[in-house]
Each structure stands twice: as C-alpha cells, then as structure tokens.
Short mmCIF file of C-alpha atoms and ligand atoms in Angstrom, two decimals:
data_model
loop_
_atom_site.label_atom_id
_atom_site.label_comp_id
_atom_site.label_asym_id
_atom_site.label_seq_id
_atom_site.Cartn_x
_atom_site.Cartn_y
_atom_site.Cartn_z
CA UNK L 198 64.34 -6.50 -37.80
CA UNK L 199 67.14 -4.13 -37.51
CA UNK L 200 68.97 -3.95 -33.75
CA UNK L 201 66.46 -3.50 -31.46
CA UNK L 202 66.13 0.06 -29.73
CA UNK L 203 63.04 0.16 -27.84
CA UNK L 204 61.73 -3.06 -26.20
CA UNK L 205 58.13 -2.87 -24.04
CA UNK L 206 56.74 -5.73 -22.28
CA UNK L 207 53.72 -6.75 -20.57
CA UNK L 208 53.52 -2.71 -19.31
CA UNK L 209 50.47 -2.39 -17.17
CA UNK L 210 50.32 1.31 -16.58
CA UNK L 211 47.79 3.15 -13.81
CA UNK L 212 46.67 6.32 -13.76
CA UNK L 213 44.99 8.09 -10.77
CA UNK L 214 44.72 4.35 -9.97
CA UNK L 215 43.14 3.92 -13.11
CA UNK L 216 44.54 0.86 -14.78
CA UNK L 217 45.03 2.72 -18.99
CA UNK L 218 47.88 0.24 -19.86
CA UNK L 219 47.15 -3.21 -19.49
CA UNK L 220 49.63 -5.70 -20.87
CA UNK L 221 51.11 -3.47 -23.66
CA UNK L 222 53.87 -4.90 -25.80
CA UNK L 223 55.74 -2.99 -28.59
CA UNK L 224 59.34 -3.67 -29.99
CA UNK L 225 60.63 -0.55 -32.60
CA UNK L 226 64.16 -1.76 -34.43
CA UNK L 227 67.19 1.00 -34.43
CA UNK L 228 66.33 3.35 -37.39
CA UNK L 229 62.23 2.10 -37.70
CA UNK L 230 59.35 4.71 -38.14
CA UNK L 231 56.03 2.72 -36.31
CA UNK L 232 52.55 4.10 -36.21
CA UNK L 233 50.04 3.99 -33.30
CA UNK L 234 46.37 3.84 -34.09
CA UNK L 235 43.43 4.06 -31.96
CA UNK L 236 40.58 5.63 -30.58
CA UNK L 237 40.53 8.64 -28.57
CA UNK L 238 41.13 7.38 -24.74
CA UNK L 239 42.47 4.47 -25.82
CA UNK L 240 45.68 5.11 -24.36
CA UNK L 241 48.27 6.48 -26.25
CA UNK L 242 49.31 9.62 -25.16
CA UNK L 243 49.57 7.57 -21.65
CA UNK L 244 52.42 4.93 -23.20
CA UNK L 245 54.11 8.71 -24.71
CA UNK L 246 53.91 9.49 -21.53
CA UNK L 247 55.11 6.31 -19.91
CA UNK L 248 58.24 6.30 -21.85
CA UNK L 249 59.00 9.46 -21.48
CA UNK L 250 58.85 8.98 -17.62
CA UNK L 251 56.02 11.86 -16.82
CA UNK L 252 55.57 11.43 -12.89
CA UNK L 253 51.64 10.71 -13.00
CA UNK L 254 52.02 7.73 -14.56
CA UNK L 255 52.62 4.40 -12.53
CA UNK L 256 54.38 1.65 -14.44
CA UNK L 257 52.59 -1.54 -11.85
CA UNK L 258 54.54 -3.92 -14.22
CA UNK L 259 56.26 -5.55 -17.25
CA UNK L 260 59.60 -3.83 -18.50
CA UNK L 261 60.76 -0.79 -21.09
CA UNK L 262 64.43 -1.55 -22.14
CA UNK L 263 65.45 1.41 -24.31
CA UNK L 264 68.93 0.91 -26.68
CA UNK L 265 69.51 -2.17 -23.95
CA UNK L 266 69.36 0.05 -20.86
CA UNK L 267 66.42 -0.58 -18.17
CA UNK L 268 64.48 2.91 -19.10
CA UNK L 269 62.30 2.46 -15.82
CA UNK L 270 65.56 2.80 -13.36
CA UNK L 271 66.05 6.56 -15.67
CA UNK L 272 65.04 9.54 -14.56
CA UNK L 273 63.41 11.82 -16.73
CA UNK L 274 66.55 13.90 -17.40
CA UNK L 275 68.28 11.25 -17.98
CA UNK L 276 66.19 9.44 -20.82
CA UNK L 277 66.05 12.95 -22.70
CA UNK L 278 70.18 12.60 -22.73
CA UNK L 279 69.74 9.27 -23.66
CA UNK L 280 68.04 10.51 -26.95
CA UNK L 281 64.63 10.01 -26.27
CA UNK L 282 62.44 13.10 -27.38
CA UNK L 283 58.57 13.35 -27.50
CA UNK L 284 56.27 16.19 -29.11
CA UNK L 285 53.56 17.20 -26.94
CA UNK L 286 49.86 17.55 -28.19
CA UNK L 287 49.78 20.79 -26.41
CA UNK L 288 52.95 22.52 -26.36
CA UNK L 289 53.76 24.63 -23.21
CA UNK L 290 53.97 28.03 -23.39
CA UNK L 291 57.27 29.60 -22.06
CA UNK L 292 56.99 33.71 -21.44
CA UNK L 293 60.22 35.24 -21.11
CA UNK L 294 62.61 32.27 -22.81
CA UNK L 295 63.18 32.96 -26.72
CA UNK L 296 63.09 29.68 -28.78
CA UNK L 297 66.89 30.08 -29.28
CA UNK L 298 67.76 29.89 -25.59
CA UNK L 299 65.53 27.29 -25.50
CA UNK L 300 66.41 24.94 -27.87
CA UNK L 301 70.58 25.80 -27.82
CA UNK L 302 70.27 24.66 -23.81
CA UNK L 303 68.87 21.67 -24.61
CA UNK L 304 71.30 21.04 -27.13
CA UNK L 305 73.78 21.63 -24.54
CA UNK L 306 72.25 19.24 -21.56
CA UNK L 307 72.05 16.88 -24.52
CA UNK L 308 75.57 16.53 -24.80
CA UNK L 309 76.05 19.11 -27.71
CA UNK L 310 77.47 22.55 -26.77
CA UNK L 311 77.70 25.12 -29.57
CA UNK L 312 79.19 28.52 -30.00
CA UNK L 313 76.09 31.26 -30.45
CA UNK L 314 77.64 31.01 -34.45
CA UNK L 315 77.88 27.33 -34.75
CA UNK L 316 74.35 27.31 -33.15
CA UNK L 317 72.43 30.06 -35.22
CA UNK L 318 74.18 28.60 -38.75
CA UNK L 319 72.93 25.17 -37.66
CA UNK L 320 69.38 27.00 -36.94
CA UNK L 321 68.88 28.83 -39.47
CA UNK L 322 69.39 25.64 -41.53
CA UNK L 323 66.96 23.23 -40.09
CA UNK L 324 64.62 26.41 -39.98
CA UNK L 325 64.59 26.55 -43.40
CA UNK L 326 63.57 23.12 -44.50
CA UNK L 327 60.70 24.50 -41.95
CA UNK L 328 60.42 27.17 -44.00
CA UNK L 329 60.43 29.40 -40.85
CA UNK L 330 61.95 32.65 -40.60
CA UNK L 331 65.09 33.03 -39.00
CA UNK L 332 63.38 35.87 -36.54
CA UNK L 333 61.37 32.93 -34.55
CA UNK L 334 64.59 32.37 -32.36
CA UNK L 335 63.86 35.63 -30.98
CA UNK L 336 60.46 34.83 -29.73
CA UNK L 337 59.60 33.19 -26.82
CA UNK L 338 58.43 29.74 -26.52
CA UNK L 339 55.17 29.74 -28.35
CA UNK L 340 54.02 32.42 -26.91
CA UNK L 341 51.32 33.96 -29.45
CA UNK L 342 52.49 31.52 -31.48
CA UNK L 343 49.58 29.72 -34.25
CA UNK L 344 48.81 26.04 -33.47
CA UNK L 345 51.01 25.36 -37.26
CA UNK L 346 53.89 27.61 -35.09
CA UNK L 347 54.03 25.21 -32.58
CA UNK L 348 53.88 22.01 -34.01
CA UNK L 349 56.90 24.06 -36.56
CA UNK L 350 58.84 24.49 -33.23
CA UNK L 351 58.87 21.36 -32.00
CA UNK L 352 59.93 19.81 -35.56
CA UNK L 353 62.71 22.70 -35.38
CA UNK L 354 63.78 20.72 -31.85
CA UNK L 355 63.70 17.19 -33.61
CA UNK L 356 66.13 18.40 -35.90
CA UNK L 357 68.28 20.50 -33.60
CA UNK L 358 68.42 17.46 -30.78
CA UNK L 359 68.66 14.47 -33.47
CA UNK L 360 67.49 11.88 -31.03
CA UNK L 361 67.79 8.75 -30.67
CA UNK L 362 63.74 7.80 -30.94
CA UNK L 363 61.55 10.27 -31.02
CA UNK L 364 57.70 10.48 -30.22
CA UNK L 365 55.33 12.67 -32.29
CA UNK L 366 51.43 12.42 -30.50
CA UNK L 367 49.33 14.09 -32.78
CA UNK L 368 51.92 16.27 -34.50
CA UNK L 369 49.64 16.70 -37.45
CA UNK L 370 46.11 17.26 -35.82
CA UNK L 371 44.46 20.95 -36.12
CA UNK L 372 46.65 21.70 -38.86
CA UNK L 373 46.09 22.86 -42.47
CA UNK L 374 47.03 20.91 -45.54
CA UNK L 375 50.37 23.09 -45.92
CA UNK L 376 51.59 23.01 -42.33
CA UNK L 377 50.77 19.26 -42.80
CA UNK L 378 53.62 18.83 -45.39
CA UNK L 379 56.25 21.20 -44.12
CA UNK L 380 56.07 19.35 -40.85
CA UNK L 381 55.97 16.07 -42.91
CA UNK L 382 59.03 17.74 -44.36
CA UNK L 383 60.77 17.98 -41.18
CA UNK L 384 60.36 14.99 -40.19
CA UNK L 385 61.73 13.24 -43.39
CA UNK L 386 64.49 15.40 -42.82
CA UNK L 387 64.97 14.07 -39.14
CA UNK L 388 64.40 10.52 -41.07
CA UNK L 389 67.35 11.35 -43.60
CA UNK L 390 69.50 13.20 -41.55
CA UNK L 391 70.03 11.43 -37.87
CA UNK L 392 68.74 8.04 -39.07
CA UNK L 393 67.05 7.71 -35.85
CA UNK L 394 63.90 6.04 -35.47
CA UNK L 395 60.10 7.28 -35.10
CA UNK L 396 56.98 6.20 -33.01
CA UNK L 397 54.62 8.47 -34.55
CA UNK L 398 50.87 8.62 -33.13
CA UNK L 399 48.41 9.78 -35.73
CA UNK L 400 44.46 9.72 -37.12
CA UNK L 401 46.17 10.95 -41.00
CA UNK L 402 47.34 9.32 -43.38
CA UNK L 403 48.55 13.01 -44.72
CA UNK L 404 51.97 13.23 -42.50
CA UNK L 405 52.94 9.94 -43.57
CA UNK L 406 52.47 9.65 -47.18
CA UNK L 407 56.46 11.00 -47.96
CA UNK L 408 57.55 9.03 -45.06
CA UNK L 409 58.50 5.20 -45.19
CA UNK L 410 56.82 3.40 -42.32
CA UNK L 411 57.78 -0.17 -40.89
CA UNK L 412 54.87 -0.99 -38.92
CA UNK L 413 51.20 0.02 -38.10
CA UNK L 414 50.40 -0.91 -33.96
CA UNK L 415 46.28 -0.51 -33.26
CA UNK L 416 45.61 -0.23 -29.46
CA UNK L 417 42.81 -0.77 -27.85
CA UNK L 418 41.63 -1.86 -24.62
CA UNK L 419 45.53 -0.74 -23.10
CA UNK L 420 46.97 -3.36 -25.34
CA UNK L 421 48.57 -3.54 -29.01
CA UNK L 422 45.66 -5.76 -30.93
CA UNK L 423 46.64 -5.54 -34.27
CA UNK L 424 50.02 -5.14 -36.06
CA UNK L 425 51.23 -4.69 -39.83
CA UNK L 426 52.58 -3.16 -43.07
CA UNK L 427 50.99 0.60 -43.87
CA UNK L 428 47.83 -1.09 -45.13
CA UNK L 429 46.33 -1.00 -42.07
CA UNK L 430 46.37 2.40 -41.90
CA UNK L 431 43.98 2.68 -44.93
CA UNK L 432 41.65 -0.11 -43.63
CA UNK L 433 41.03 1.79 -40.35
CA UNK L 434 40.57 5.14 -42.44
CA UNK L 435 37.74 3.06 -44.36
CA UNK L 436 36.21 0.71 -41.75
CA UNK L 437 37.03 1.91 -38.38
CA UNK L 438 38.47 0.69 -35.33
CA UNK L 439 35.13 -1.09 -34.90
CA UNK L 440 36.71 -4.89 -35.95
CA UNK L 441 39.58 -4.27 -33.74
CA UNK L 442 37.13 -3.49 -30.59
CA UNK L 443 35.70 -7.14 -30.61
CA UNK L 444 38.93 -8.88 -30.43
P1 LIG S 51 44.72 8.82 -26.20
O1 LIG S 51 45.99 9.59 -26.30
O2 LIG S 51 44.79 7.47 -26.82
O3 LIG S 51 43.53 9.58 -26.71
P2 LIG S 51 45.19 9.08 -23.36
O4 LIG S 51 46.40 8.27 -23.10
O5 LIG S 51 45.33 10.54 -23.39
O6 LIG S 51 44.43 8.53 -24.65
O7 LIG S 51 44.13 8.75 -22.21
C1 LIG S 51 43.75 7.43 -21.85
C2 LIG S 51 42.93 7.48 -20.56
O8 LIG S 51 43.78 7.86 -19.48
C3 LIG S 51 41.81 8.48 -20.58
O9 LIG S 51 40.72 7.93 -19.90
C4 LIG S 51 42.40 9.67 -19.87
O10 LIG S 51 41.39 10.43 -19.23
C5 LIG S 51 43.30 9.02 -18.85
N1 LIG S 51 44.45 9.88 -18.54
C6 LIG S 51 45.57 10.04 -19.29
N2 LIG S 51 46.43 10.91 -18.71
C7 LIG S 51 45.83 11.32 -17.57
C8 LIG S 51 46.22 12.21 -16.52
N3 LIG S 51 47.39 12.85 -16.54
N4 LIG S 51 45.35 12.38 -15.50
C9 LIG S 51 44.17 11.73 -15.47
N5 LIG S 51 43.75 10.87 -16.42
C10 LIG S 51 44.56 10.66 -17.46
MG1 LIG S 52 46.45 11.44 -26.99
#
C-alpha cells in the first residue's frame, strides 16, 4: 500500500447512546479509491459522519489518524481545511446564497483565494466536464434544484476544493442512467486531476465501472467483515449480504 492517509481503529461510535460503530477498522493509502458495502442501517453514513466530525456522533473509543494527524483532537472546520470533504445523501438547501458564493468561499477558507476571473474560468471548466451550464453559479444552493442537480453540485465542489480524501454516501442513488455517468465523470476527473483518494459508499456497480477501485470494505454489525479486490462487489450484487450476516 501506498503512504497511508486515513488510519481507523477499533472506533466504537454511539449514537443517541446507541452503540452503531462497534470496533470498526479501515486503513485507505494516499491516492486509493475504497468502497463501502452494506445494508441499509448498517452504519455507514454514521462512520461519514464520524470522520467528518458531525456533533451527534460520540467516538467512545479506538483512534482516526488522518494524513498522520489525530483527526479526533480537529474540529470540524478544521478537518474540511485539512482536505477532508464528504457528499451528503441529502444535500441542504441554501435560499439566498448562489452556488458561486458558495463554493468560491469555501475555496477561500480552504486555503485557495481566487479573483471573481480566476474563479469563474476555473468554474466554468470543471462545470463542463459536468456538463452543467455556466448559469447554475447564479442559483442558489439547490434550491429547486432536481435530485441529478444536486448530486451535479456537489461533484462541481469535489473538483473546485480538490481534497485531500473525499467521501461520496450514496452519490449515485435516485439517479438516472445519464446523471449516473456524468457524475461518474466527475469523479474520474477528481481521480485524474488532484490524485486524491476516494471512500465511496454505494449499492451500484454503475458509478464505478470507469473508475479504478483498490478495495471493497462490507460492514455489518458496526464492523468491516469482509475486505477485497472489486469482485466483491459483483458477488454481493448476485448473492446478497446474507453470507456476510452470519460471520
Ligand atoms: P447506513 O448509512 O449504513 O444506511 P446509518 O449510518 O445512516 O446507516 O444508520 C445506522 C444506524 O444509526 C441506524 O439505526 C440509524 O437510525 C442510526 N442513526 C444514524 N444517524 C443518526 C442520527 N443522527 N440520529 C439518530 N439515529 C441515527
Ligand atoms: Mg447511509
């Protein structure tokens, strides 16, 4: 494996006082695209979560060293600067902020100021491997925006912010077979262009057939139970996460 980047150990993580997490441990090398499997409430959306350092959710124990920094001692804020970027199964709404403001500050608390020039040549660049029109940084933040909008948007941020490791939960679900590959697109692009490295959290095999994956992660029962190449991905498709269960 290539330098490390993320490193999770042991993570028990509660909920409400729920115990979701329970011993997770997941290592992603600098540069690496992983996949998360699993059932619906198994968890995964929670570890998201976790890393990204949403307050609800209590880290009881084990460790998260992210590009060899303690990631627990980090506030939110400061793990976004760090380059650590996640996609949000339902994207917030935002009335009265265009996508341009939006995305240009947070290219700016990220380190990177830009002139309004240097910012709308870069945008209307990345929009267009999005295929997006230019006139969407003039709307607000998904508001009346499709579902295929959204999930466009937030592949528009990936390749505006270039992070470090970024977290797509569900990028691909609701969406139709086109949206599927322009978002695919994106993130290929993101791939090619930063070099940075992926945890991507799917139920398709569709968003990651032009992408080149490292390793498949199943978990169940709060823990990883199951690891390997991408042919794990088809043997889920065509038995289930039924084997997985009984371990
Ligand atoms: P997945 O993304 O794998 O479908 P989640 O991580 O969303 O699963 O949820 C795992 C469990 O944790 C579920 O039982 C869910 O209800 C609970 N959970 C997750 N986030 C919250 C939250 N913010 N408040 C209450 N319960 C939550
Ligand atoms: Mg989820």
């Amino acid at each position: 494996m290539s330098q490390e980047i993320l490193k999770v150990e042991k993570l028990h993580v509660t909920v409400q006082d729920k115990e979701i997490l329970k011993g997770l441990d997941l290592e992603i090398g600098d540069g690496e695209t992983h996949v998360i499997m699993g059932p619906n409430g198994a968890g995964k959306s929670t570890l998201g979560n976790t890393l990204m350092g949403k307050e609800e959710y209590n880290v009881t124990s084990g460790s998260i060293t992210f590009m060899n920094e303690d990631l627990l001692e980090m506030s939110t804020d400061k793990r976004a600067k760090m380059g650590l970027f996640m996609t949000f199964q339902n994207p917030i709404e935002i009335p009265g902020v265009r996508l341009s403001e939006f995305v240009r500050s947070s290219c700016e608390a990220n380190g990177n100021k830009m002139s309004l020039w240097n910012f709308k040549k870069a945008a209307s660049e990345q929009m267009k491997v999005l295929n997006m029109d230019p006139s969407y940084l003039d709307r607000e933040l998904n508001v009346g925006f499709s579902g295929g909008e959204k999930k466009k948007a937030e592949i528009f941020q990936l390749l505006m912010l270039k992070p470090k490791l970024a977290i797509l939960d569900e990028t691909d679900s609701g969406l139709d077979v086109d949206a599927v590959r322009i978002v695919s697109e994106g993130v290929k692009a993101y791939q090619e262009q930063t070099h940075g490295s992926l945890l991507i959290i799917t139920h398709s095999t569709k968003i990651l057939e032009s992408l080149n994956v490292d390793k498949v992660h199943v978990l169940y029962g709060g823990k990883i139970v199951a690891e390997g190449d991408s042919s794990l991905i088809g043997d889920i498709n065509e038995n289930g996460f039924e084997k997985y269960m009984k371990e």
